[in-house]
PDB file of C-alpha atoms and ligand atoms in Angstrom:
ATOM      1  CA  MET D   1     -11.633  15.434  -8.955  1.00 54.00           C
ATOM      2  CA  THR D   2     -10.261  18.869  -7.862  1.00 54.00           C
ATOM      3  CA  GLN D   3      -6.731  19.506  -9.136  1.00 57.00           C
ATOM      4  CA  PRO D   4      -4.209  20.226  -6.356  1.00 60.00           C
ATOM      5  CA  LEU D   5      -2.709  23.776  -6.380  1.00 54.00           C
ATOM      6  CA  SER D   6       0.666  22.315  -7.380  1.00 56.00           C
ATOM      7  CA  ALA D   7      -0.807  21.328 -10.727  1.00 58.00           C
ATOM      8  CA  ARG D   8      -0.711  25.014 -11.765  1.00 65.00           C
ATOM      9  CA  SER D   9       2.588  26.161 -10.212  1.00 75.00           C
ATOM     10  CA  PRO D  10       5.598  26.936 -12.467  1.00 75.00           C
ATOM     11  CA  LEU D  11       7.820  25.239  -9.854  1.00 87.00           C
ATOM     12  CA  THR D  12       6.307  21.872 -10.613  1.00 91.00           C
ATOM     13  CA  CYS D  13       7.588  19.233 -12.989  1.00 94.00           C
ATOM     14  CA  GLU D  14       6.053  16.402 -14.955  1.00 95.00           C
ATOM     15  CA  VAL D  15       6.532  12.930 -13.529  1.00 97.00           C
ATOM     16  CA  SER D  16       5.520   9.715 -15.287  1.00 98.00           C
ATOM     17  CA  PHE D  17       5.124   6.280 -13.744  1.00 98.00           C
ATOM     18  CA  THR D  18       2.881   3.241 -13.856  1.00 98.00           C
ATOM     19  CA  VAL D  19       0.213   2.722 -11.193  1.00 98.00           C
ATOM     20  CA  ASN D  20      -1.672  -0.553 -11.035  1.00 97.00           C
ATOM     21  CA  GLY D  21      -0.725  -1.276 -14.640  1.00 97.00           C
ATOM     22  CA  GLU D  22      -1.769   2.132 -16.034  1.00 97.00           C
ATOM     23  CA  SER D  23       0.678   4.780 -17.278  1.00 98.00           C
ATOM     24  CA  LYS D  24       0.242   8.106 -15.514  1.00 98.00           C
ATOM     25  CA  THR D  25       1.812  11.534 -16.009  1.00 97.00           C
ATOM     26  CA  ILE D  26       1.165  14.181 -13.379  1.00 95.00           C
ATOM     27  CA  ARG D  27       2.502  17.667 -12.550  1.00 95.00           C
ATOM     28  CA  ALA D  28       3.741  17.978  -8.999  1.00 95.00           C
ATOM     29  CA  TYR D  29       6.436  19.597  -6.877  1.00 94.00           C
ATOM     30  CA  PRO D  30       9.497  17.329  -7.107  1.00 94.00           C
ATOM     31  CA  MET D  31       9.552  16.813  -3.327  1.00 95.00           C
ATOM     32  CA  GLU D  32       5.801  16.252  -3.023  1.00 97.00           C
ATOM     33  CA  ARG D  33       5.202  12.986  -1.211  1.00 98.00           C
ATOM     34  CA  LEU D  34       4.192   9.998  -3.318  1.00 98.00           C
ATOM     35  CA  LEU D  35       1.427   9.405  -0.759  1.00 98.00           C
ATOM     36  CA  ASP D  36      -0.124  12.809  -1.519  1.00 98.00           C
ATOM     37  CA  VAL D  37       0.271  12.392  -5.251  1.00 98.00           C
ATOM     38  CA  LEU D  38      -1.519   9.035  -5.154  1.00 98.00           C
ATOM     39  CA  ARG D  39      -4.313  10.327  -2.960  1.00 98.00           C
ATOM     40  CA  ARG D  40      -4.803  13.895  -4.247  1.00 95.00           C
ATOM     41  CA  HIS D  41      -3.710  13.811  -7.869  1.00 95.00           C
ATOM     42  CA  LEU D  42      -4.841  10.312  -8.746  1.00 97.00           C
ATOM     43  CA  GLY D  43      -7.727   9.743  -6.321  1.00 97.00           C
ATOM     44  CA  LEU D  44      -6.170   6.505  -5.037  1.00 98.00           C
ATOM     45  CA  THR D  45      -7.092   6.919  -1.377  1.00 97.00           C
ATOM     46  CA  GLY D  46      -6.341   3.327  -0.318  1.00 97.00           C
ATOM     47  CA  ALA D  47      -2.901   4.246   1.042  1.00 98.00           C
ATOM     48  CA  LYS D  48      -3.498   6.002   4.367  1.00 98.00           C
ATOM     49  CA  GLU D  49      -1.530   8.565   6.349  1.00 97.00           C
ATOM     50  CA  GLY D  50      -0.902   7.376   9.894  1.00 97.00           C
ATOM     51  CA  CYS D  51       2.318   8.837  11.316  1.00 97.00           C
ATOM     52  CA  GLY D  52       3.673  10.610   8.232  1.00 97.00           C
ATOM     53  CA  GLU D  53       7.177   9.714   9.467  1.00 97.00           C
ATOM     54  CA  GLY D  54       7.899   6.241   8.112  1.00 97.00           C
ATOM     55  CA  GLU D  55       6.975   4.450  11.334  1.00 97.00           C
ATOM     56  CA  CYS D  56       3.512   2.905  10.905  1.00 98.00           C
ATOM     57  CA  GLY D  57       3.332   1.411   7.392  1.00 98.00           C
ATOM     58  CA  SER D  58      -0.244   2.549   6.743  1.00 98.00           C
ATOM     59  CA  CYS D  59       0.942   4.368   3.598  1.00 98.00           C
ATOM     60  CA  SER D  60       2.698   1.265   2.187  1.00 98.00           C
ATOM     61  CA  VAL D  61       2.740   0.690  -1.549  1.00 98.00           C
ATOM     62  CA  LEU D  62       4.849  -1.556  -3.761  1.00 97.00           C
ATOM     63  CA  MET D  63       7.392   0.312  -5.868  1.00 98.00           C
ATOM     64  CA  ASN D  64       9.286  -1.810  -8.388  1.00 98.00           C
ATOM     65  CA  GLY D  65       8.280  -4.838  -6.307  1.00 95.00           C
ATOM     66  CA  VAL D  66       9.624  -3.404  -3.038  1.00 96.00           C
ATOM     67  CA  LEU D  67       7.378  -2.456  -0.120  1.00 97.00           C
ATOM     68  CA  VAL D  68       7.925   1.267   0.618  1.00 98.00           C
ATOM     69  CA  ASN D  69       6.417   3.908   2.863  1.00 98.00           C
ATOM     70  CA  SER D  70       4.936   6.346   0.360  1.00 98.00           C
ATOM     71  CA  CYS D  71       5.019   9.160   2.957  1.00 98.00           C
ATOM     72  CA  LEU D  72       8.822   9.107   2.676  1.00 98.00           C
ATOM     73  CA  ILE D  73       9.131   8.985  -1.119  1.00 98.00           C
ATOM     74  CA  PRO D  74       9.478  12.285  -3.022  1.00 98.00           C
ATOM     75  CA  VAL D  75       7.450  11.850  -6.176  1.00 97.00           C
ATOM     76  CA  LEU D  76      10.444  12.581  -8.410  1.00 97.00           C
ATOM     77  CA  GLN D  77      12.033   9.408  -7.023  1.00 97.00           C
ATOM     78  CA  ALA D  78       9.070   7.470  -8.396  1.00 98.00           C
ATOM     79  CA  SER D  79       9.763   8.631 -11.948  1.00 98.00           C
ATOM     80  CA  GLY D  80       9.559   5.614 -14.263  1.00 98.00           C
ATOM     81  CA  ALA D  81       8.621   3.301 -11.388  1.00 98.00           C
ATOM     82  CA  ASP D  82       6.050   0.531 -11.394  1.00 98.00           C
ATOM     83  CA  ILE D  83       3.753   1.197  -8.428  1.00 98.00           C
ATOM     84  CA  VAL D  84       1.064  -1.061  -7.007  1.00 97.00           C
ATOM     85  CA  THR D  85      -1.452   0.258  -4.478  1.00 98.00           C
ATOM     86  CA  ILE D  86      -4.156  -1.646  -2.636  1.00 97.00           C
ATOM     87  CA  GLU D  87      -6.565  -0.677  -5.435  1.00 95.00           C
ATOM     88  CA  GLY D  88      -4.448  -2.775  -7.806  1.00 95.00           C
ATOM     89  CA  LEU D  89      -4.940  -6.034  -5.904  1.00 92.00           C
ATOM     90  CA  ALA D  90      -8.589  -6.758  -6.648  1.00 87.00           C
ATOM     91  CA  THR D  91      -9.677  -7.792 -10.133  1.00 87.00           C
ATOM     92  CA  GLY D  92     -12.786  -5.701 -10.758  1.00 85.00           C
ATOM     93  CA  ALA D  93     -15.305  -6.656  -8.062  1.00 85.00           C
ATOM     94  CA  GLN D  94     -13.368  -9.860  -7.319  1.00 89.00           C
ATOM     95  CA  LEU D  95     -11.323  -9.425  -4.120  1.00 91.00           C
ATOM     96  CA  ASP D  96      -7.826 -10.829  -3.863  1.00 92.00           C
ATOM     97  CA  THR D  97      -7.598 -13.891  -1.544  1.00 95.00           C
ATOM     98  CA  LEU D  98      -5.822 -11.758   1.066  1.00 96.00           C
ATOM     99  CA  GLN D  99      -8.526  -9.086   1.034  1.00 95.00           C
ATOM    100  CA  ASP D 100     -11.163 -11.790   1.357  1.00 94.00           C
ATOM    101  CA  SER D 101      -9.292 -13.485   4.194  1.00 96.00           C
ATOM    102  CA  PHE D 102      -8.984 -10.187   6.125  1.00 96.00           C
ATOM    103  CA  LEU D 103     -12.756  -9.809   5.806  1.00 95.00           C
ATOM    104  CA  GLN D 104     -13.433 -13.382   6.956  1.00 95.00           C
ATOM    105  CA  CYS D 105     -11.029 -13.256   9.917  1.00 96.00           C
ATOM    106  CA  GLY D 106     -11.893  -9.775  11.190  1.00 94.00           C
ATOM    107  CA  GLY D 107      -8.390  -8.601  10.305  1.00 95.00           C
ATOM    108  CA  ALA D 108      -9.690  -5.098   9.539  1.00 94.00           C
ATOM    109  CA  GLN D 109     -11.363  -2.901  12.148  1.00 94.00           C
ATOM    110  CA  CYS D 110     -10.885   0.860  11.714  1.00 96.00           C
ATOM    111  CA  GLY D 111      -9.125   0.052   8.437  1.00 95.00           C
ATOM    112  CA  ILE D 112      -6.302   2.592   8.659  1.00 97.00           C
ATOM    113  CA  CYS D 113      -3.583  -0.047   8.734  1.00 97.00           C
ATOM    114  CA  THR D 114      -5.373  -2.529   6.469  1.00 97.00           C
ATOM    115  CA  PRO D 115      -4.183  -1.495   2.982  1.00 97.00           C
ATOM    116  CA  GLY D 116      -0.564  -1.458   4.151  1.00 97.00           C
ATOM    117  CA  MET D 117      -0.952  -4.754   6.009  1.00 97.00           C
ATOM    118  CA  ILE D 118      -2.442  -6.448   2.961  1.00 97.00           C
ATOM    119  CA  LEU D 119       0.258  -5.116   0.635  1.00 97.00           C
ATOM    120  CA  ALA D 120       2.969  -6.241   3.079  1.00 97.00           C
ATOM    121  CA  ALA D 121       1.323  -9.675   3.271  1.00 98.00           C
ATOM    122  CA  SER D 122       1.001  -9.832  -0.499  1.00 96.00           C
ATOM    123  CA  HIS D 123       4.688  -9.018  -0.831  1.00 96.00           C
ATOM    124  CA  LEU D 124       5.474 -11.819   1.643  1.00 97.00           C
ATOM    125  CA  LEU D 125       3.301 -14.454  -0.057  1.00 97.00           C
ATOM    126  CA  LYS D 126       4.883 -13.676  -3.432  1.00 95.00           C
ATOM    127  CA  LYS D 127       8.338 -14.462  -2.018  1.00 96.00           C
ATOM    128  CA  ASN D 128       7.229 -17.164   0.410  1.00 97.00           C
ATOM    129  CA  PRO D 129       3.857 -18.810  -0.349  1.00 96.00           C
ATOM    130  CA  HIS D 130       3.934 -20.931   2.845  1.00 96.00           C
ATOM    131  CA  PRO D 131       5.209 -18.663   5.613  1.00 97.00           C
ATOM    132  CA  SER D 132       5.456 -19.782   9.220  1.00 97.00           C
ATOM    133  CA  HIS D 133       3.779 -17.748  11.963  1.00 97.00           C
ATOM    134  CA  ASP D 134       7.133 -16.159  12.824  1.00 97.00           C
ATOM    135  CA  GLU D 135       7.791 -15.286   9.195  1.00 98.00           C
ATOM    136  CA  ILE D 136       4.382 -13.575   8.989  1.00 98.00           C
ATOM    137  CA  ARG D 137       5.119 -11.615  12.176  1.00 97.00           C
ATOM    138  CA  GLU D 138       8.502 -10.588  10.838  1.00 97.00           C
ATOM    139  CA  ALA D 139       7.133  -9.558   7.417  1.00 97.00           C
ATOM    140  CA  LEU D 140       4.413  -7.397   8.983  1.00 97.00           C
ATOM    141  CA  SER D 141       6.621  -5.927  11.691  1.00 97.00           C
ATOM    142  CA  GLY D 142       6.839  -2.574   9.893  1.00 96.00           C
ATOM    143  CA  ASN D 143       3.048  -2.222   9.880  1.00 97.00           C
ATOM    144  CA  LEU D 144       1.383  -1.087  13.084  1.00 98.00           C
ATOM    145  CA  CYS D 145      -2.225  -1.757  14.101  1.00 97.00           C
ATOM    146  CA  ARG D 146      -3.906  -0.060  17.042  1.00 95.00           C
ATOM    147  CA  CYS D 147      -7.151  -2.041  16.883  1.00 95.00           C
ATOM    148  CA  THR D 148      -6.878  -5.765  16.325  1.00 93.00           C
ATOM    149  CA  GLY D 149      -4.088  -6.985  18.602  1.00 93.00           C
ATOM    150  CA  TYR D 150      -2.617  -8.558  15.426  1.00 96.00           C
ATOM    151  CA  VAL D 151      -4.017 -12.081  16.059  1.00 96.00           C
ATOM    152  CA  GLN D 152      -6.761 -11.798  13.426  1.00 96.00           C
ATOM    153  CA  ILE D 153      -4.317 -10.230  10.988  1.00 98.00           C
ATOM    154  CA  PHE D 154      -1.855 -13.120  11.313  1.00 98.00           C
ATOM    155  CA  GLU D 155      -4.756 -15.590  10.970  1.00 97.00           C
ATOM    156  CA  ALA D 156      -5.923 -13.779   7.837  1.00 97.00           C
ATOM    157  CA  VAL D 157      -2.490 -14.077   6.220  1.00 98.00           C
ATOM    158  CA  SER D 158      -2.176 -17.783   7.174  1.00 97.00           C
ATOM    159  CA  GLY D 159      -5.693 -18.397   5.855  1.00 96.00           C
ATOM    160  CA  ALA D 160      -4.930 -16.698   2.541  1.00 97.00           C
ATOM    161  CA  ALA D 161      -1.754 -18.778   2.184  1.00 96.00           C
ATOM    162  CA  ARG D 162      -3.766 -21.979   2.807  1.00 95.00           C
ATOM    163  CA  ASN D 163      -6.478 -20.921   0.347  1.00 90.00           C
ATOM    164  CA  ARG D 164      -3.946 -20.136  -2.349  1.00 86.00           C
ATOM    165  CA  ALA D 165      -2.338 -23.549  -1.851  1.00 83.00           C
ATOM    166  CA  THR D 166      -5.654 -25.335  -2.439  1.00 80.00           C
ATOM    167  CA  THR D 167      -6.899 -23.292  -5.435  1.00 68.00           C
TER     168      THR D 167
HETATM  169  S1  FES Y 201       2.176   7.291   7.248  1.00 56.44           S
HETATM  170 FE1  FES Y 201       3.900   6.523   6.216  1.00 56.44          FE
HETATM  171  S2  FES Y 201       4.829   5.169   7.616  1.00 56.44           S
HETATM  172 FE2  FES Y 201       3.189   6.068   8.766  1.00 56.44          FE
HETATM  173  S1  FES Y 202      -7.564  -1.964  12.074  1.00 56.44           S
HETATM  174 FE1  FES Y 202      -7.351  -0.024  13.047  1.00 56.44          FE
HETATM  175  S2  FES Y 202      -5.211   0.339  13.030  1.00 56.44           S
HETATM  176 FE2  FES Y 202      -5.418  -1.693  12.323  1.00 56.44          FE
END
């Protein structure tokens, strides 16, 4: 992987955090966006840039168990944090039930919103394993999708909740 220019600048600082269970220390500008650090420094390209302004949720990651827009987080703010990206959901080649359900229901089309949608849904199902349709809509309201019309996405989340209840 090519090192970003910031890795060699004297204006950078070292930042350490945990990503998907692994300790990481990187050099970056303090105000560099967490989204860019994940994608460019660490090669974790699951989080996507949609709006870059905190509006679309396609860059969502979990930070200390809270769903955040990584395009709005300066990396210094992530110092010492426990971060989970979409790459952290699967276990090896074994997809998480949500990822599988999105595949089965056609909940992913262009895929730009999908990592954020799945992380938002995962966050919901951790707090509320049996959400109603309205609760799913509410939990995913910060994540925009231009392709699916949302119906397949809501079905995918309901399906994953049902599958988890029976396994
Ligand atoms: S890219 Fe971060 S919210 Fe849209
Ligand atoms: S699948 Fe394309 S934006 Fe949601």
